[in-house]
C-alpha positions as a printed Julia matrix, in Angstrom:
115×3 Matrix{Float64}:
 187.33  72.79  329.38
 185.08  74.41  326.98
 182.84  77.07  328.19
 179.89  78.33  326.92
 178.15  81.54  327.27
 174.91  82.97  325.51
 173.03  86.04  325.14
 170.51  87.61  323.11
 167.43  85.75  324.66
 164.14  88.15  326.07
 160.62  88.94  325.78
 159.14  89.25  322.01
 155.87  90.03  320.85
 154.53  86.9   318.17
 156.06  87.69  314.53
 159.09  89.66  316.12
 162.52  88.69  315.65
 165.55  87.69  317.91
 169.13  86.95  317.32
 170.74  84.84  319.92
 174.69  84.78  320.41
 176.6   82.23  322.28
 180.5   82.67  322.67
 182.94  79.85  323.42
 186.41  79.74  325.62
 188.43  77.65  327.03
 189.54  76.28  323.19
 192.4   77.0   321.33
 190.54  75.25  318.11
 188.24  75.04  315.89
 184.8   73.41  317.56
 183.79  70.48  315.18
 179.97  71.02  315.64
 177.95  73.51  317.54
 174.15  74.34  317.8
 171.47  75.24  319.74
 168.96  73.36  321.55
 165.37  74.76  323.61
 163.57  73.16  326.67
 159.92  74.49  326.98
 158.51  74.56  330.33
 157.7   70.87  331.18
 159.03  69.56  327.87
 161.84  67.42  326.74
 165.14  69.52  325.59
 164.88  69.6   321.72
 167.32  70.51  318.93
 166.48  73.43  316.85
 170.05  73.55  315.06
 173.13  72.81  314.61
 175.88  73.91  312.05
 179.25  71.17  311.52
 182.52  72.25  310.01
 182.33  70.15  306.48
 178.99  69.13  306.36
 176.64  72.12  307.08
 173.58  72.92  309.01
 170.4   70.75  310.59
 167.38  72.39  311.23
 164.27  70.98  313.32
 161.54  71.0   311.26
 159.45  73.52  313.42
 161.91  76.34  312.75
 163.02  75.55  309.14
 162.86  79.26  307.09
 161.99  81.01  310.18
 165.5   80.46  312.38
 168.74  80.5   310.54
 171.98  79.22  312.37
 175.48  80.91  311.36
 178.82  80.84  312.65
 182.12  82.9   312.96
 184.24  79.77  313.25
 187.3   81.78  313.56
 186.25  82.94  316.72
 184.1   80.4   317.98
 181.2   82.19  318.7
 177.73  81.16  316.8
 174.27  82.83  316.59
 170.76  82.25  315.93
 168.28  84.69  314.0
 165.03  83.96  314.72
 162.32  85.63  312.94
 158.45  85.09  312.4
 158.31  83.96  316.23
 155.67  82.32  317.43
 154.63  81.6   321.59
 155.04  77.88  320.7
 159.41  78.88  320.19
 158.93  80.33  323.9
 162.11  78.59  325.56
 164.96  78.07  327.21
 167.37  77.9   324.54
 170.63  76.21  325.04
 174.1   76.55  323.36
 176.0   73.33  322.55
 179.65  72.55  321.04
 180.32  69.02  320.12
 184.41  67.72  320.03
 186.16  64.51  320.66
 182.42  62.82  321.34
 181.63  65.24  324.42
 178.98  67.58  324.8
 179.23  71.03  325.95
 176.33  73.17  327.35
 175.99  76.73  328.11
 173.62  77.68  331.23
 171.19  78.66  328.74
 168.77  82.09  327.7
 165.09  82.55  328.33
 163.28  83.88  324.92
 159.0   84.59  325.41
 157.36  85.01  322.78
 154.08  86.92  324.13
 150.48  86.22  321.67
């Protein structure tokens, strides 16, 4: 069973920066795909990126040149810089490992980005 854990997340003032980590265990490979997702409060979860072994990264357009997604595959741990925040990327934000067709979710990490 993969396990996820992340950390990182806290309170920001607009145009501040943040760099989210999320480890995984439980593997003894390689995860295929992993990325992060947000849920603001009373919103839909959302995908703000994801970064797959052989084909590269996926950004939501929102975050594109602000948030860059990077991995240390080796150890299966991935981050998340976020810079330039804005309130708008206040969130729960969500690690996520993709193998065999199953999803894997950390319990997530609050980020607020104060005005």
């Amino acid at each position: 069973q993969v396990q996820l854990v992340e950390s990182g997340g806290g309170l920001v003032q607009a145009g501040g920066s943040l760099r989210l980590s999320c480890a995984a265990s439980g593997v003894s490979f390689v995860i295929n795909e992993m990325g992060w997702y947000r849920q603001a409060p009373g919103k839909q979860r959302e995908l703000v990126a994801t970064l797959t072994i052989g084909v590269g990264t996926n950004y939501a357009d929102s975050v594109k040149g602000r948030i860059t997604i990077s991995r240390d595959s080796a150890r299966n741990t991935e981050y998340l810089q976020m810079n330039s925040l804005k309130p708008e990327d206040t969130a729960v934000y969500y690690c996520n490992a993709r193998q065999w067709g199953i999803a894997f979710w950390g319990k997530g990490t609050m980020v607020t980005v104060s005005s």
